[in-house]
PDB file of C-alpha atoms in Angstrom:
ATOM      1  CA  UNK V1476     174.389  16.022 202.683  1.00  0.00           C
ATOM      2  CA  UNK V1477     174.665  17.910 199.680  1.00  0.00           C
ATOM      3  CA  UNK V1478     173.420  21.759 198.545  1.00  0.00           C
ATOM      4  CA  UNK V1479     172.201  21.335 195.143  1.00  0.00           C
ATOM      5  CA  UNK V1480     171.348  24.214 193.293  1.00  0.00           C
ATOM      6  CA  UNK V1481     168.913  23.711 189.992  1.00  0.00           C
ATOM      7  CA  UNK V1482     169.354  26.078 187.324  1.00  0.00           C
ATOM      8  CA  UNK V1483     173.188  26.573 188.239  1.00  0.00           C
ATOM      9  CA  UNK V1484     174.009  28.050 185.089  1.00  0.00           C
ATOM     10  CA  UNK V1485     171.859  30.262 184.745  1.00  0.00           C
ATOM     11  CA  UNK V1486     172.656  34.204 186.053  1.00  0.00           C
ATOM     12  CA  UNK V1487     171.271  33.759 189.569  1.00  0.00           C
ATOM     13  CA  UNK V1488     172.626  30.275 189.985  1.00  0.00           C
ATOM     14  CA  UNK V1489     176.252  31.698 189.083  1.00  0.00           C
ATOM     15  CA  UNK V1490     175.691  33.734 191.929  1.00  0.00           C
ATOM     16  CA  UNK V1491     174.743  31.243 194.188  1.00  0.00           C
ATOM     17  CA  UNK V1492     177.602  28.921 193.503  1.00  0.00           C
ATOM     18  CA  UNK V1493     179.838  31.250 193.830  1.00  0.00           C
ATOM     19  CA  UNK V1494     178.568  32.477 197.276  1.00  0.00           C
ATOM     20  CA  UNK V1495     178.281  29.237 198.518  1.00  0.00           C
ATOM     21  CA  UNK V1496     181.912  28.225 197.554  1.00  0.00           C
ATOM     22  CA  UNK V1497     183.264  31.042 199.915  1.00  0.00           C
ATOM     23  CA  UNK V1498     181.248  29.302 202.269  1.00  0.00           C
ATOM     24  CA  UNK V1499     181.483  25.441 201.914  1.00  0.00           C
ATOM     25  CA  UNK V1500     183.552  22.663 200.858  1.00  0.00           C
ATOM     26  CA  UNK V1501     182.866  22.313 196.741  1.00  0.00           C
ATOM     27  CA  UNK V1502     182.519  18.644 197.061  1.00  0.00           C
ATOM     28  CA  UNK V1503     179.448  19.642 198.875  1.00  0.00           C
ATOM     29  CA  UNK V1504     177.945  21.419 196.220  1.00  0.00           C
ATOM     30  CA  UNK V1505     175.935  19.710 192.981  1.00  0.00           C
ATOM     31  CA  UNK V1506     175.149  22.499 190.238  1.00  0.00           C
ATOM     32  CA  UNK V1507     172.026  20.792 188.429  1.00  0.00           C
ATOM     33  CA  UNK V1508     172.965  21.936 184.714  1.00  0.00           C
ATOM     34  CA  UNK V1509     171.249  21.116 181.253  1.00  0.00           C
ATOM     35  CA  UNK V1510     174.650  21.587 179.767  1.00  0.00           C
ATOM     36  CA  UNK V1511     177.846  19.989 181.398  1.00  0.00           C
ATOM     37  CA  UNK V1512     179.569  21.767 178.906  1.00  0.00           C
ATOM     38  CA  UNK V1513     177.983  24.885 180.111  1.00  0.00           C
ATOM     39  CA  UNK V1514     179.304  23.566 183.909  1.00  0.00           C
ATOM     40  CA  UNK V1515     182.664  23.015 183.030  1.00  0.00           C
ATOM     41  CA  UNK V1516     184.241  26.104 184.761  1.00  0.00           C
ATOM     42  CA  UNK V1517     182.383  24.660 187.804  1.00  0.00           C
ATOM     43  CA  UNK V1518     183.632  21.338 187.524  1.00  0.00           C
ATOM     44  CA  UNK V1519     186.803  22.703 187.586  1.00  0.00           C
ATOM     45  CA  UNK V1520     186.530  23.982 190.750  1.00  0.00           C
ATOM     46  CA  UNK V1521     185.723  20.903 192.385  1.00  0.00           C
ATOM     47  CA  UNK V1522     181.129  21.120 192.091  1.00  0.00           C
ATOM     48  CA  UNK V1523     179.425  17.697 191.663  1.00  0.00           C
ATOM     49  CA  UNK V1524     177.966  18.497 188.151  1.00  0.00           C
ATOM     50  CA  UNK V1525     174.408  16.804 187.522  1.00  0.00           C
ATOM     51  CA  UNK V1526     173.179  17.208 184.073  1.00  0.00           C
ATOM     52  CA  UNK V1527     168.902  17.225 184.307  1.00  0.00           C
ATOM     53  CA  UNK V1528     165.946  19.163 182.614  1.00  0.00           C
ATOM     54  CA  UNK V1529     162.588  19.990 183.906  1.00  0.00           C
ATOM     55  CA  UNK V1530     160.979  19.255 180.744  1.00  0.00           C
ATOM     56  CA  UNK V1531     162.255  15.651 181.513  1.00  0.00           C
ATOM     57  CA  UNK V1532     161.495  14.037 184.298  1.00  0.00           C
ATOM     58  CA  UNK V1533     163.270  10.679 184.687  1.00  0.00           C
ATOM     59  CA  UNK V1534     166.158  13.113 184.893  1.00  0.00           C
ATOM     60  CA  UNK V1535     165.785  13.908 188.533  1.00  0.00           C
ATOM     61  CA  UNK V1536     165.020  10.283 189.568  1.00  0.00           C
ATOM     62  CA  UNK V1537     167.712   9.543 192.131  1.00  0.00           C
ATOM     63  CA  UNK V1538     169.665  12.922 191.630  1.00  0.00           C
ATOM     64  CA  UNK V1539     168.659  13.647 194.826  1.00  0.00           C
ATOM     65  CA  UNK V1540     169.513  12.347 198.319  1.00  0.00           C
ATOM     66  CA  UNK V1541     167.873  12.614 202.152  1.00  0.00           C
ATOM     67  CA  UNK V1542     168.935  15.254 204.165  1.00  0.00           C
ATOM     68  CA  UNK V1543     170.143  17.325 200.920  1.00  0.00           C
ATOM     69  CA  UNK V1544     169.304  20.977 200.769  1.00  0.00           C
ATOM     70  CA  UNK V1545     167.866  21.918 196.924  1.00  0.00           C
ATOM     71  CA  UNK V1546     167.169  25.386 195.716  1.00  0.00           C
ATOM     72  CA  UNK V1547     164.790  25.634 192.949  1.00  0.00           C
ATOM     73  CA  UNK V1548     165.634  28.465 191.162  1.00  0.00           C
ATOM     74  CA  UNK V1549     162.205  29.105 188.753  1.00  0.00           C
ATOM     75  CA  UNK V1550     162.783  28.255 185.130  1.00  0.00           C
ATOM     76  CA  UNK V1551     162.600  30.612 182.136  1.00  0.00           C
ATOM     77  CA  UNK V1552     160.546  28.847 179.525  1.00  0.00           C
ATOM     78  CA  UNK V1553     157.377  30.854 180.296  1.00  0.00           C
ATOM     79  CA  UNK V1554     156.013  28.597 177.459  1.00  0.00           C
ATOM     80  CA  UNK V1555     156.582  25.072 178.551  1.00  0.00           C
ATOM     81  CA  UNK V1556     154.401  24.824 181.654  1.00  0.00           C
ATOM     82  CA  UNK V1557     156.611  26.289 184.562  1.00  0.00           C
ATOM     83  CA  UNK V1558     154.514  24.956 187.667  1.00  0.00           C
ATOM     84  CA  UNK V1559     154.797  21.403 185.561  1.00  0.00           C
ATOM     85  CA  UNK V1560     158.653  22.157 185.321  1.00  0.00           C
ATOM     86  CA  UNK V1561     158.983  22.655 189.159  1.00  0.00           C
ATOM     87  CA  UNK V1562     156.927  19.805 190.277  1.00  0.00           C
ATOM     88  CA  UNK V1563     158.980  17.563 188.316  1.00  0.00           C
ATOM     89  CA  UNK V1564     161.730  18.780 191.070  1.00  0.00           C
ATOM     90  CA  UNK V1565     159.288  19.236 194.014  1.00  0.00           C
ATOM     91  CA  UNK V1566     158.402  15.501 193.552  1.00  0.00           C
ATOM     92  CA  UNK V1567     161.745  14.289 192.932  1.00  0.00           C
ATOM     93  CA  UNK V1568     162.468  16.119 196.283  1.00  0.00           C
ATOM     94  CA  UNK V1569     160.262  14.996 198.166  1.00  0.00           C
ATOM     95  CA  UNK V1570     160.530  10.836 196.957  1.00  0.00           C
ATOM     96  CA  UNK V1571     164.574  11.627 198.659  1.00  0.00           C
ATOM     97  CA  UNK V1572     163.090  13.240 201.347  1.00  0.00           C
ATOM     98  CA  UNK V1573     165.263  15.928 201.320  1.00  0.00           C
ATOM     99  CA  UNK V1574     165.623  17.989 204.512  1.00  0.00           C
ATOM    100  CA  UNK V1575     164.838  21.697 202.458  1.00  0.00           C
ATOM    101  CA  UNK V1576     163.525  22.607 199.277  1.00  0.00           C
ATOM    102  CA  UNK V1577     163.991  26.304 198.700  1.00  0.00           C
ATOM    103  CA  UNK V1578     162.141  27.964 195.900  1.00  0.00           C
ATOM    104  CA  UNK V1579     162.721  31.374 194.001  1.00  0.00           C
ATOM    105  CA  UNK V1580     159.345  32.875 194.051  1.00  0.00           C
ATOM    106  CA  UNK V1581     157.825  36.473 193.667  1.00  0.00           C
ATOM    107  CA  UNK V1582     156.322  38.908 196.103  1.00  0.00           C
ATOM    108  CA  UNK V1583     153.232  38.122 197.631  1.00  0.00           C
ATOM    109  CA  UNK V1584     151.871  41.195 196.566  1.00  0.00           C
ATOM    110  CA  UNK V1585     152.283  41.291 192.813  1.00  0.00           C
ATOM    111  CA  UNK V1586     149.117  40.237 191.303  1.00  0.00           C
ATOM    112  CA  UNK V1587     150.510  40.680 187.585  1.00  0.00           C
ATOM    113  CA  UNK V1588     150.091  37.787 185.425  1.00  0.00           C
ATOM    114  CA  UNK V1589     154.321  36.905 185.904  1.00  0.00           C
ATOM    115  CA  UNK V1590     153.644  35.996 189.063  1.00  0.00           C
ATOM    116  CA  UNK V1591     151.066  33.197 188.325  1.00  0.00           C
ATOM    117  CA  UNK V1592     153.343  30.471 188.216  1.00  0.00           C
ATOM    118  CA  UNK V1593     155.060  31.152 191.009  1.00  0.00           C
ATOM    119  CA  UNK V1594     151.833  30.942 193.408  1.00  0.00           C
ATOM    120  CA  UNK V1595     150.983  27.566 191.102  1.00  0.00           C
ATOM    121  CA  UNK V1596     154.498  26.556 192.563  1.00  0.00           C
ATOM    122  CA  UNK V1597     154.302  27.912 196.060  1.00  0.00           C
ATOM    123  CA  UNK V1598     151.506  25.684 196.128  1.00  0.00           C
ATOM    124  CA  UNK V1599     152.370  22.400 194.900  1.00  0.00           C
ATOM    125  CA  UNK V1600     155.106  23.063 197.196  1.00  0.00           C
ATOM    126  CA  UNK V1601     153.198  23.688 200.423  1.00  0.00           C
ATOM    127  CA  UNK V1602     151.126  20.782 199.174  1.00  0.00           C
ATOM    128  CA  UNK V1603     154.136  18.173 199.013  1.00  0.00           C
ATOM    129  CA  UNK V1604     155.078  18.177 202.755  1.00  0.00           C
ATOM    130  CA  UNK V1605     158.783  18.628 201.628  1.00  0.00           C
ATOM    131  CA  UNK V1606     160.305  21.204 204.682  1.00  0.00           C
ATOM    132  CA  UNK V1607     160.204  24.675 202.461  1.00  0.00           C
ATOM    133  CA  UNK V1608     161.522  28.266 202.295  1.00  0.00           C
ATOM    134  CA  UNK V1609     159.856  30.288 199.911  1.00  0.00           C
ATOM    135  CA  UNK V1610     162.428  33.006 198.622  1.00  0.00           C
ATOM    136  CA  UNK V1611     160.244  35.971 197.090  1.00  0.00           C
ATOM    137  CA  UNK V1612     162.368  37.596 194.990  1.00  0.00           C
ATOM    138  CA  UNK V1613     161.223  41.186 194.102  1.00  0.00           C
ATOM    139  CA  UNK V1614     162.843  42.742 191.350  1.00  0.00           C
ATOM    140  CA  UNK V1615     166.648  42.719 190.086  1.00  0.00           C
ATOM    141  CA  UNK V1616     168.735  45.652 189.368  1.00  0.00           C
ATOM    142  CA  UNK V1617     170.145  44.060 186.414  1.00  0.00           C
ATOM    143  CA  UNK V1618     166.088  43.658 184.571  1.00  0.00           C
ATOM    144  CA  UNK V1619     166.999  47.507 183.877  1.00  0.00           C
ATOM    145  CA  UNK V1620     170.910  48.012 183.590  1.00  0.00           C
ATOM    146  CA  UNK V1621     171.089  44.949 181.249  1.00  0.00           C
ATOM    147  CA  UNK V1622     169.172  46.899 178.794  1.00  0.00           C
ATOM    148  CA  UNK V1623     170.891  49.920 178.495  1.00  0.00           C
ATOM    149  CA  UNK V1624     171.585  49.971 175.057  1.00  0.00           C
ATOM    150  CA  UNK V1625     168.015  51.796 173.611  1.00  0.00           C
ATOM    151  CA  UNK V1626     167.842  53.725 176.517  1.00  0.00           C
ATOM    152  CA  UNK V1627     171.008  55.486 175.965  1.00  0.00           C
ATOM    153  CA  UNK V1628     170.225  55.374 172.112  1.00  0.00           C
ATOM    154  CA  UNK V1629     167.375  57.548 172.745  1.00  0.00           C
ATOM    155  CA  UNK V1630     167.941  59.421 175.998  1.00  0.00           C
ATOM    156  CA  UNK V1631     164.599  58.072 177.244  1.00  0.00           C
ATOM    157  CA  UNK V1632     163.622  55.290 179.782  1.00  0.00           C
ATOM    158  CA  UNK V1633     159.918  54.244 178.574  1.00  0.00           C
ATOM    159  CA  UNK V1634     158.146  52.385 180.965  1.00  0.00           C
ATOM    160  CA  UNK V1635     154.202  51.501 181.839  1.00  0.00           C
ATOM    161  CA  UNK V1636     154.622  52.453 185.614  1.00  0.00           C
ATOM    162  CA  UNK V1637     153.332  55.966 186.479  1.00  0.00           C
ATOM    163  CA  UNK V1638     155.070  57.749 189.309  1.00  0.00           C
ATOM    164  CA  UNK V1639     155.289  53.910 191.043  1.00  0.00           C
ATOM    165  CA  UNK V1640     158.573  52.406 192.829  1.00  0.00           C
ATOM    166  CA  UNK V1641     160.159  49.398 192.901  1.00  0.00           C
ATOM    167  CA  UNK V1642     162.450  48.094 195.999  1.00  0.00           C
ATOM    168  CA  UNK V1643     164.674  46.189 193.506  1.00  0.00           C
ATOM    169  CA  UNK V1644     168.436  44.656 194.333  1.00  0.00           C
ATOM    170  CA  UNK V1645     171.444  43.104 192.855  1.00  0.00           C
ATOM    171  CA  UNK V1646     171.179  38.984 191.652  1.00  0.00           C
ATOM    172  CA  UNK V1647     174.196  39.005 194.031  1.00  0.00           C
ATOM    173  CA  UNK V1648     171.740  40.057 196.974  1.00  0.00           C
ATOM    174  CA  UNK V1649     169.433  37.599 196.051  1.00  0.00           C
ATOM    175  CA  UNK V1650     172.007  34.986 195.967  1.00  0.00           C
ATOM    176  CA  UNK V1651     173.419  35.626 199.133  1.00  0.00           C
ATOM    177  CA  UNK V1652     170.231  35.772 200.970  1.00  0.00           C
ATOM    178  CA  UNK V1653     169.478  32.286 199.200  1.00  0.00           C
ATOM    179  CA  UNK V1654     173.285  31.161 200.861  1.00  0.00           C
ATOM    180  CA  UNK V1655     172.100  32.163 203.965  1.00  0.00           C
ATOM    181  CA  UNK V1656     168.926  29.628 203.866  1.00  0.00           C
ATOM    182  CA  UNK V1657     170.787  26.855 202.502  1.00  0.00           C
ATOM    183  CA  UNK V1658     173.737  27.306 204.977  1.00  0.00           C
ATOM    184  CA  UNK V1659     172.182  28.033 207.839  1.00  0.00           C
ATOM    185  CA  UNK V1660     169.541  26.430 210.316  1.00  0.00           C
ATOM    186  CA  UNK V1661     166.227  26.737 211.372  1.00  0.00           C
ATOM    187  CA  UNK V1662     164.482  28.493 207.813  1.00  0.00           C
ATOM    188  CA  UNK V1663     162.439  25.639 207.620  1.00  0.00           C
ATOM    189  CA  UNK V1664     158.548  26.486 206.626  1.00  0.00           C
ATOM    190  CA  UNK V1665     159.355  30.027 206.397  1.00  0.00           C
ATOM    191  CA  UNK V1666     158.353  32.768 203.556  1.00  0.00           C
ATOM    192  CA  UNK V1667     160.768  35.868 202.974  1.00  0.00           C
ATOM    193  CA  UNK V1668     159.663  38.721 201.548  1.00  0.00           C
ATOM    194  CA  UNK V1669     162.760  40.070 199.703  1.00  0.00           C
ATOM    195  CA  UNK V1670     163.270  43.306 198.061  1.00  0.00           C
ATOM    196  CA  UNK V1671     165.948  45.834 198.247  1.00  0.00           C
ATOM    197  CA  UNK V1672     166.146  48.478 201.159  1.00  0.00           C
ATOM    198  CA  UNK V1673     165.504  51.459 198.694  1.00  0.00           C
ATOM    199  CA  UNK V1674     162.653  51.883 196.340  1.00  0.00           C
ATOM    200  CA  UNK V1675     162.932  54.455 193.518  1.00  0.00           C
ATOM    201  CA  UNK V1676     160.856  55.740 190.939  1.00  0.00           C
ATOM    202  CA  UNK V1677     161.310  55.746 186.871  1.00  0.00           C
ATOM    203  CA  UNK V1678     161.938  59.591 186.975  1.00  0.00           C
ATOM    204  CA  UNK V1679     165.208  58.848 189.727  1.00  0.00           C
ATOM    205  CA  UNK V1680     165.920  56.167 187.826  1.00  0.00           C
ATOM    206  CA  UNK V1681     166.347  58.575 184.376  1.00  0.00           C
ATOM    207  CA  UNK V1682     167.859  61.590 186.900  1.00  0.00           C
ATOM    208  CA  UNK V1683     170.428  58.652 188.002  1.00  0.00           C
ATOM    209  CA  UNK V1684     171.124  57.896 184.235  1.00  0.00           C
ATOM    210  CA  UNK V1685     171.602  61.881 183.448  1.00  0.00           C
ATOM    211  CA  UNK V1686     173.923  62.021 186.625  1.00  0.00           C
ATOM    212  CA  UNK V1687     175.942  59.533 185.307  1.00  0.00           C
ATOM    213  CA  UNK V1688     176.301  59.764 181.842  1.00  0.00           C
ATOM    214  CA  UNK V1689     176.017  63.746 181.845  1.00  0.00           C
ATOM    215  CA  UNK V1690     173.365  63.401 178.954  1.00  0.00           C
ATOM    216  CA  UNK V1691     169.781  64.294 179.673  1.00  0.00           C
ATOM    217  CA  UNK V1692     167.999  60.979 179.815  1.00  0.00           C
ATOM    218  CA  UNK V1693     164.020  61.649 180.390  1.00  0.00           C
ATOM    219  CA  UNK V1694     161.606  59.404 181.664  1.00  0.00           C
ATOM    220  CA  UNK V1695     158.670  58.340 179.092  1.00  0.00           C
ATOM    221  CA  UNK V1696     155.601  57.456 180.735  1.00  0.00           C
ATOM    222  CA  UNK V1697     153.771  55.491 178.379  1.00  0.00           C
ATOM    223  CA  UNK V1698     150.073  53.004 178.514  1.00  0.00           C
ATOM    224  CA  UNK V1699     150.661  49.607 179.042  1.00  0.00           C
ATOM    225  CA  UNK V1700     149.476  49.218 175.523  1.00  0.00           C
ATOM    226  CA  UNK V1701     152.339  51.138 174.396  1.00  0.00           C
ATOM    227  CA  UNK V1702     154.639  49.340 175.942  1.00  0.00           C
ATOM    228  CA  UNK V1703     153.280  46.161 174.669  1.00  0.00           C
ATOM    229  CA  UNK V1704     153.478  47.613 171.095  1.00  0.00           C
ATOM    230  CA  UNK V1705     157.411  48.618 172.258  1.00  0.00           C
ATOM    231  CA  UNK V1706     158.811  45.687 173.326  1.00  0.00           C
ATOM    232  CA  UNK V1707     157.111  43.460 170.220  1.00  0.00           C
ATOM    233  CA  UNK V1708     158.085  45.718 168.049  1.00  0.00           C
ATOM    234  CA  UNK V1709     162.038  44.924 169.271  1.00  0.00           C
ATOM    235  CA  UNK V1710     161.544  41.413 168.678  1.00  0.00           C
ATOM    236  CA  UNK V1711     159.995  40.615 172.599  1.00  0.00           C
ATOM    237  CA  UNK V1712     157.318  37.492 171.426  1.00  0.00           C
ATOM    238  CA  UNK V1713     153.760  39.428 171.744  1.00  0.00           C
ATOM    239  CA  UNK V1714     152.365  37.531 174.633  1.00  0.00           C
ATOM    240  CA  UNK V1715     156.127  38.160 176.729  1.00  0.00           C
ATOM    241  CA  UNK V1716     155.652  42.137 175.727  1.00  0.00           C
ATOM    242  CA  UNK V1717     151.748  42.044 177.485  1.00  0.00           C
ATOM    243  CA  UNK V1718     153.304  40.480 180.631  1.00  0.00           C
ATOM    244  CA  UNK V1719     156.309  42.505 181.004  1.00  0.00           C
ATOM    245  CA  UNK V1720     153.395  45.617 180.711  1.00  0.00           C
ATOM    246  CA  UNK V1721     151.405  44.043 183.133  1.00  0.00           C
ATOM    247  CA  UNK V1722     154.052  43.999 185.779  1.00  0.00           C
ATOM    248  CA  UNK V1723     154.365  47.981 185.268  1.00  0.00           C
ATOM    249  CA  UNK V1724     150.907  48.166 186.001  1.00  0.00           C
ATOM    250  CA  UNK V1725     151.831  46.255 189.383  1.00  0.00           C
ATOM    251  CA  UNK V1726     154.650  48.754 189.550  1.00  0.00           C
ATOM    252  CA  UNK V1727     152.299  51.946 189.442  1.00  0.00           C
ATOM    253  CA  UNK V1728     150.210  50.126 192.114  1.00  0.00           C
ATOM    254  CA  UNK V1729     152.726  49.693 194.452  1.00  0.00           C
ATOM    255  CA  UNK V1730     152.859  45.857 194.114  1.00  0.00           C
ATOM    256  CA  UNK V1731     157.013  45.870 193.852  1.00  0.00           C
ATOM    257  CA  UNK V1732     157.973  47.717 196.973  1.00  0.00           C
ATOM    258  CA  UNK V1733     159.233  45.248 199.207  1.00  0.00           C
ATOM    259  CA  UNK V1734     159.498  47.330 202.686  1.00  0.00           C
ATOM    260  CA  UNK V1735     160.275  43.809 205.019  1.00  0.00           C
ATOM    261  CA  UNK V1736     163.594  44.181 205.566  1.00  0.00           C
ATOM    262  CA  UNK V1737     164.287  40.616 204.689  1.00  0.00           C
ATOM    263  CA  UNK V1738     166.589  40.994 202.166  1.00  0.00           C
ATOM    264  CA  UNK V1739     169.298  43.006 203.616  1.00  0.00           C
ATOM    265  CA  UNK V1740     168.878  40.846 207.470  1.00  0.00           C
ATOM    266  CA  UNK V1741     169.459  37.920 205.515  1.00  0.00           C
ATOM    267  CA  UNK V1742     172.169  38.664 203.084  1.00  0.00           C
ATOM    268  CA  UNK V1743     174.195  40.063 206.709  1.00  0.00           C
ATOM    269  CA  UNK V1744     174.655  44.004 204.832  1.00  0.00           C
ATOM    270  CA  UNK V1745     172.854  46.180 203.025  1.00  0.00           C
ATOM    271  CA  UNK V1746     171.511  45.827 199.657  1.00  0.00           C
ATOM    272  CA  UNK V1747     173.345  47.036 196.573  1.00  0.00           C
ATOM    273  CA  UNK V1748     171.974  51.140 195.660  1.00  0.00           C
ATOM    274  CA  UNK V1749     170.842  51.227 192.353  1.00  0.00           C
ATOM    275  CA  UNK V1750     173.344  53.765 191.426  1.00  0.00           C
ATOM    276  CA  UNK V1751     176.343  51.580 191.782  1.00  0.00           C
ATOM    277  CA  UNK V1752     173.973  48.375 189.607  1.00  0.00           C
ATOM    278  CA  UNK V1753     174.143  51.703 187.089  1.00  0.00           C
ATOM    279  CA  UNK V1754     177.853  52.817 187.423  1.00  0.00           C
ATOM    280  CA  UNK V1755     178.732  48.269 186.920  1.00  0.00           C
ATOM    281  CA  UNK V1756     176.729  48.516 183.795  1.00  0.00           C
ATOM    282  CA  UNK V1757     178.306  51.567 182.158  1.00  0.00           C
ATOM    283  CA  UNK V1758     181.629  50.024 183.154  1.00  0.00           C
ATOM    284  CA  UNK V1759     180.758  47.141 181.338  1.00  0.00           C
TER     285      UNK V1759
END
């Protein structure tokens, strides 16, 4: 039996492997990486490295083996067909017969147009018969204090999201509760609703900022057309701007506070406060 994680690379995966190697033998790990090269510093700590792509299918044949645990961490390439990209790995899974496949997803109750592809994946999923855990992710810390740099540039956070909240956590809280699934028993055919354990709003988001950077930092509430215009105008591709808007329209409805407790019960602690994701960033 094997844990493979897909994805492994990439900044939740890190996170994952990581967790799991505190927790597990690395021999029974497999990091499924594009880029061995990318894998090396995992190789060298004893992971199986597996080098596959979703946009190629006869890449997973036989990558996987029965009783394995997989987590599908959702792809990136919001271009190249993402529910395609997962069932590549869904059917791969389930020809092994693999005892879990667990699958990053996205609240149930964001209705924005990001989280299309994940229900187009929860459902092939459900569909398959492959034993499932469907890991809705709510929001990361690090979506906001990885993009520092223009809000500090112009003592404003600009967003699309009214006076709405959002229960977001750290990728590390997300990985761990992910670690908990794949290392422990009896997950299978369940849905977790994962957010973090305190939601805040844009304006204590900018009062955080101002706290700790002593400058006044304001909060900008601007349309979702705005924002659209924003984020192409800094280079975001047009159609990428109009979905990251849409989601702060889910945000000012309400559709990103995660109040199940999930998160937190599985990770074994509480979630990470915002204000330290802040005080790491301005470190960095």
């Amino acid at each position: 039996m094997s844990i493979v994680i897909t994805g492994a690379t990439g900044h939740l995966g890190r996170h994952v492997v990581d967790q799991l190697l505190e927790k597990v033998p690395a021999e029974q790990v497999t990091a499924v990486v594009r880029s061995a090269e990318k894998a090396s510093d995992l190789a060298g700590r004893g992971v199986r490295i597996a080098v596959a792509d979703y946009n190629a299918p006869e890449t997973f044949d036989g990558l996987f083996t029965a009783d394995d645990k997989v987590l599908l961490i959702s792809g990136n390439e919001f271009d190249k067909g993402r529910v395609g990209q997962h069932r590549v790995v869904i059917d791969a899974a389930k020809a092994a017969g693999v005892a879990l496949l667990a699958y990053t997803s996205a609240p149930g109750s964001l209705t924005a147009a990001l989280a299309d592809d994940h229900r187009g994946t929860e459902e092939a999923l459900l569909g398959s018969g492959v034993p499932y855990v469907l890991l809705r992710n709510g929001w990361y810390h690090e979506n906001y204090t990885e993009n520092l740099a223009p809000v500090l540039a112009h003592n404003a956070v600009v967003a699309a999201a009214g006076a709405g909240r959002v229960s977001s956590a750290s990728r590390a809280d997300y990985a761990a509760a992910a670690v908990a699934v794949l290392t422990g028993e009896g997950h299978e055919n369940t849905t977790y609703e994962l957010g973090g354990d305190e939601a805040w709003s844009f304006a204590e988001y900018a009062a955080e900022l101002s706290r700790q950077t002593g400058k006044e930092i304001a909060y900008n509430p601007v349309t979702p057309e705005a924002l659209t215009g924003i984020l192409a105008g800094a280079g975001v591709p047009e159609p990428m701007a109009a979905v990251l808007a849409g989601v702060d329209v889910s945000i000012e409805k309400g559709e990103l506070v995660v109040d199940s407790g999930d998160l937190s019960r599985l990770a074994g602690r509480p979630t990470t406060p915002l204000a330290e994701a802040v005080a790491a960033a301005l470190k960095g």
